[in-house]
Amino acid sequence: MTTLQCVRTLVGHTGFVFSVKPHQNTSLIVSGSFDCTVKIWDSRDPNCVNKNLMGNIPAHADAVVSVDISPEDCGATILSGSLDGVVRTWDMKSTSAPCTSSLHYDNFIAVSSCCYTPNPNYVLVSTLDHTHRLWDINERSSSKGDVACDTSDNSVRSVYPAVISNSGNPNGVVRAFNGHVNSKYNLFSKVVNYAGNDGKSLSFLCSGSEDGNVYLWDVNGSPSSVRPQIAPCNTLTGHTGIVYYV
């Protein structure tokens, strides 16, 4: 059996590191921490120099529990989600205002996880109210404004774009999915595409659950006036504990 050796340790966070995402085609690594910061790293740098996205200003008002990198633009766009209930997108090409949008739903429900979908114009946000939401990040405000959440540093205000809620921007949330159980733990879900037997492209949302099941939803399914949230199209059973990751 081959024993792997640790070749580098990245030091810089002051709290638990909860989420790490390496870019598949570059040396970029992104990390999110309970110190409320998002940092980017270049694994080629022998000194492991890190960069905090907002300098001395926290990226979020609470722990950062999920980060992702856009599959396009060589990792130039980053996604972060926090227990403060806000998901932010970051433009790494910008030096003056890297935060390009801030999204939340209703009463800032804590984020369980967030990720880009195969179509980088859409992001999947899972929250601790048993719900997954598919957001169109092109439907966002370009204006600056209050982040609408409290932090220990007042300088965070007026730095980020105004937070978008579904009530203020009804076109932001394209689909909502429920049927799983997620109110306490951070569960990581994803959207996958594959070709069906007829050659047509199919898209499914896959998620674990606190009830020990894995749930699948048809992303192209349509909500109804009776049930605005789309129900699972399949349930996979067999685990006897919480399914954290799929």
Coordinates of C-alpha atoms in Angstrom, one line a residue:
M1 CA 0.0 0.0 0.0
T2 CA 1.3 3.4 -1.0
T3 CA 1.7 5.9 1.9
L4 CA 0.9 9.5 0.8
Q5 CA 3.1 12.3 2.0
C6 CA 1.9 15.8 3.0
V7 CA 3.7 18.2 0.6
R8 CA 2.3 21.5 1.8
T9 CA 0.3 23.0 4.6
L10 CA -1.8 26.1 4.0
V11 CA -1.8 28.3 7.1
G12 CA -3.9 31.5 7.5
H13 CA -7.4 30.8 8.8
T14 CA -8.1 31.5 12.5
G15 CA -11.1 29.2 12.8
F16 CA -12.2 25.7 11.7
V17 CA -11.8 25.3 7.9
F18 CA -15.2 23.8 6.9
S19 CA -15.0 23.8 3.1
V20 CA -12.2 23.5 0.6
K21 CA -12.5 23.5 -3.2
P22 CA -9.6 23.0 -5.6
H23 CA -10.0 24.1 -9.2
Q24 CA -9.7 21.1 -11.6
N25 CA -7.6 22.9 -14.2
T26 CA -5.5 25.4 -12.3
S27 CA -3.5 25.5 -9.1
L28 CA -6.2 27.6 -7.4
I29 CA -7.6 26.4 -4.1
V30 CA -10.5 28.2 -2.2
S31 CA -11.3 27.7 1.4
G32 CA -14.1 28.8 3.7
S33 CA -13.8 29.0 7.5
F34 CA -15.6 29.6 10.8
D35 CA -13.5 32.8 11.0
C36 CA -16.1 34.2 8.5
T37 CA -13.5 34.6 5.7
V38 CA -13.0 33.1 2.3
K39 CA -9.4 32.7 1.2
I40 CA -7.8 31.8 -2.1
W41 CA -4.5 29.9 -2.4
D42 CA -2.0 29.1 -5.1
S43 CA -0.7 25.6 -4.5
R44 CA 2.4 26.4 -6.6
D45 CA 3.5 29.1 -4.2
P46 CA 6.2 27.7 -1.9
N47 CA 5.2 30.2 0.8
C48 CA 1.5 29.4 0.5
V49 CA 0.6 33.1 0.4
N50 CA -3.2 33.5 1.0
K51 CA -5.5 36.2 0.0
N52 CA -8.6 37.2 2.0
L53 CA -11.3 38.2 -0.5
M54 CA -12.2 41.4 1.4
G55 CA -8.9 42.2 3.1
N56 CA -9.7 42.9 6.8
I57 CA -13.5 42.9 6.2
P58 CA -15.2 39.6 6.8
A59 CA -16.6 37.9 3.6
H60 CA -19.7 37.0 5.7
A61 CA -21.3 37.8 9.0
D62 CA -21.1 34.2 10.2
A63 CA -19.2 31.0 9.5
V64 CA -18.5 30.2 5.8
V65 CA -19.7 26.6 5.3
S66 CA -19.5 26.1 1.6
V67 CA -17.4 27.4 -1.3
D68 CA -17.2 26.5 -5.0
I69 CA -15.4 27.6 -8.1
S70 CA -17.1 28.3 -11.5
P71 CA -16.4 25.6 -14.1
E72 CA -15.7 28.4 -16.5
D73 CA -13.2 31.4 -16.6
C74 CA -10.3 29.3 -15.1
G75 CA -11.8 29.8 -11.7
A76 CA -12.2 33.6 -11.9
T77 CA -15.6 33.4 -10.2
I78 CA -16.1 32.0 -6.7
L79 CA -19.2 31.1 -4.8
S80 CA -19.5 31.2 -1.0
G81 CA -22.4 30.3 1.4
S82 CA -22.7 31.1 5.1
L83 CA -24.7 30.4 8.2
D84 CA -25.6 34.1 8.0
G85 CA -28.1 33.0 5.3
V86 CA -26.3 34.8 2.4
V87 CA -24.7 33.4 -0.7
R88 CA -22.1 35.6 -2.5
T89 CA -20.4 35.5 -5.9
W90 CA -16.9 36.9 -6.3
D91 CA -15.1 38.1 -9.4
M92 CA -11.5 37.4 -8.9
K93 CA -10.5 39.6 -11.8
S94 CA -11.8 42.7 -9.9
T95 CA -9.4 44.4 -7.5
S96 CA -11.9 47.1 -6.3
A97 CA -15.2 45.3 -5.8
P98 CA -14.8 41.6 -6.0
C99 CA -18.3 40.8 -4.6
T100 CA -20.7 40.8 -7.6
S101 CA -23.9 39.6 -6.0
S102 CA -25.4 38.6 -2.6
L103 CA -28.4 36.3 -2.5
H104 CA -30.7 35.2 0.3
Y105 CA -34.2 33.8 0.8
D106 CA -36.8 35.1 3.2
N107 CA -35.4 35.5 6.8
F108 CA -31.8 34.8 6.0
I109 CA -32.2 31.0 6.5
A110 CA -28.8 29.4 7.2
V111 CA -27.1 27.9 4.2
S112 CA -26.4 24.2 4.2
S113 CA -24.3 24.2 1.0
C114 CA -24.1 25.9 -2.3
C115 CA -22.5 25.0 -5.7
Y116 CA -22.5 25.9 -9.3
T117 CA -24.5 23.8 -11.7
P118 CA -23.1 22.5 -15.0
N119 CA -24.6 25.7 -16.4
P120 CA -22.6 28.3 -14.5
N121 CA -25.4 30.9 -14.9
Y122 CA -27.3 28.9 -12.2
V123 CA -26.3 28.1 -8.6
L124 CA -27.8 25.5 -6.3
V125 CA -28.4 26.8 -2.8
S126 CA -29.5 24.4 0.0
T127 CA -30.8 25.8 3.3
L128 CA -31.6 24.5 6.7
D129 CA -35.4 24.7 6.0
H130 CA -35.4 21.3 4.1
T131 CA -35.2 23.2 0.8
H132 CA -33.0 23.4 -2.3
R133 CA -33.3 26.4 -4.5
L134 CA -32.0 27.0 -8.0
W135 CA -31.0 30.6 -8.5
D136 CA -30.4 32.4 -11.8
I137 CA -27.4 34.6 -10.8
N138 CA -27.9 36.8 -13.9
E139 CA -31.1 38.1 -12.3
R140 CA -29.3 40.2 -9.8
S141 CA -29.0 43.8 -8.8
S142 CA -26.0 45.8 -9.8
S143 CA -26.6 48.5 -7.2
K144 CA -24.6 48.9 -4.1
G145 CA -26.3 48.9 -0.7
D146 CA -26.6 47.7 2.8
V147 CA -25.8 44.0 3.2
A148 CA -29.0 43.7 5.4
C149 CA -27.2 41.7 8.1
D150 CA -25.3 42.7 11.1
T151 CA -21.6 42.2 11.6
S152 CA -19.0 43.2 14.2
D153 CA -17.4 45.5 11.7
N154 CA -19.5 48.4 10.4
S155 CA -17.2 48.9 7.5
V156 CA -18.7 45.8 5.9
R157 CA -21.8 48.0 5.1
S158 CA -22.1 49.5 1.6
V159 CA -19.3 47.3 0.3
Y160 CA -21.4 44.5 -1.1
P161 CA -24.2 44.7 -3.7
A162 CA -27.6 45.0 -2.2
V163 CA -28.9 41.6 -1.0
I164 CA -31.4 40.0 -3.3
S165 CA -34.4 38.2 -1.8
N166 CA -36.9 36.1 -3.6
S167 CA -39.7 38.5 -2.6
G168 CA -37.8 41.4 -4.1
N169 CA -36.6 39.6 -7.2
P170 CA -39.2 36.9 -8.0
N171 CA -37.2 35.8 -11.1
G172 CA -34.1 35.0 -9.0
V173 CA -35.3 31.6 -7.8
V174 CA -36.0 29.4 -10.8
R175 CA -37.0 26.2 -9.0
A176 CA -37.4 25.0 -5.4
F177 CA -37.2 21.4 -4.3
N178 CA -38.1 19.7 -1.1
G179 CA -39.0 16.3 0.3
H180 CA -35.7 15.6 2.1
V181 CA -34.8 16.4 5.7
N182 CA -32.2 19.1 6.4
S183 CA -32.6 21.3 9.5
K184 CA -29.4 20.8 11.5
Y185 CA -26.4 19.6 9.5
N186 CA -24.5 20.8 6.4
L187 CA -25.4 18.4 3.5
F188 CA -23.7 18.8 0.2
S189 CA -25.8 18.3 -2.9
K190 CA -25.2 18.8 -6.7
V191 CA -26.8 18.9 -10.1
V192 CA -25.6 16.4 -12.7
N193 CA -26.3 16.1 -16.4
Y194 CA -26.3 13.0 -18.5
A195 CA -27.7 11.7 -21.8
G196 CA -30.8 9.6 -21.7
N197 CA -31.5 6.6 -23.8
D198 CA -33.1 8.8 -26.5
G199 CA -30.0 11.0 -26.6
K200 CA -31.7 13.9 -24.8
S201 CA -29.8 15.7 -22.0
L202 CA -31.3 15.0 -18.5
S203 CA -30.6 17.1 -15.4
F204 CA -31.1 15.7 -11.9
L205 CA -30.5 17.2 -8.4
C206 CA -29.0 14.7 -6.0
S207 CA -29.0 15.2 -2.3
G208 CA -28.4 13.4 0.9
S209 CA -30.7 13.7 3.9
E210 CA -30.8 13.6 7.7
D211 CA -33.2 10.7 7.4
G212 CA -30.6 8.4 5.8
N213 CA -31.9 8.5 2.3
V214 CA -30.6 9.9 -1.0
Y215 CA -33.1 11.9 -3.0
L216 CA -33.3 12.7 -6.7
W217 CA -35.2 15.5 -8.4
D218 CA -35.9 16.2 -12.0
V219 CA -34.4 19.8 -12.4
N220 CA -36.7 20.4 -15.4
G221 CA -39.8 19.4 -13.5
S222 CA -42.5 22.0 -13.3
P223 CA -44.0 23.3 -10.0
S224 CA -47.8 23.5 -9.8
S225 CA -50.1 26.0 -8.1
V226 CA -50.9 23.3 -5.5
R227 CA -47.3 22.3 -4.9
P228 CA -44.9 25.2 -5.7
Q229 CA -41.9 23.1 -4.6
I230 CA -40.9 20.1 -6.7
A231 CA -41.1 16.7 -5.0
P232 CA -38.4 14.0 -5.5
C233 CA -38.7 11.7 -8.5
N234 CA -36.8 8.9 -6.8
T235 CA -35.6 7.9 -3.3
L236 CA -32.6 5.7 -2.6
T237 CA -32.7 3.9 0.7
G238 CA -30.1 1.7 2.5
H239 CA -28.0 4.0 4.8
T240 CA -28.7 3.8 8.5
G241 CA -27.3 7.3 9.3
I242 CA -27.2 10.8 7.9
V243 CA -26.1 11.1 4.3
Y244 CA -23.8 14.1 4.2
Y245 CA -22.4 14.0 0.7
V246 CA -23.4 12.6 -2.8

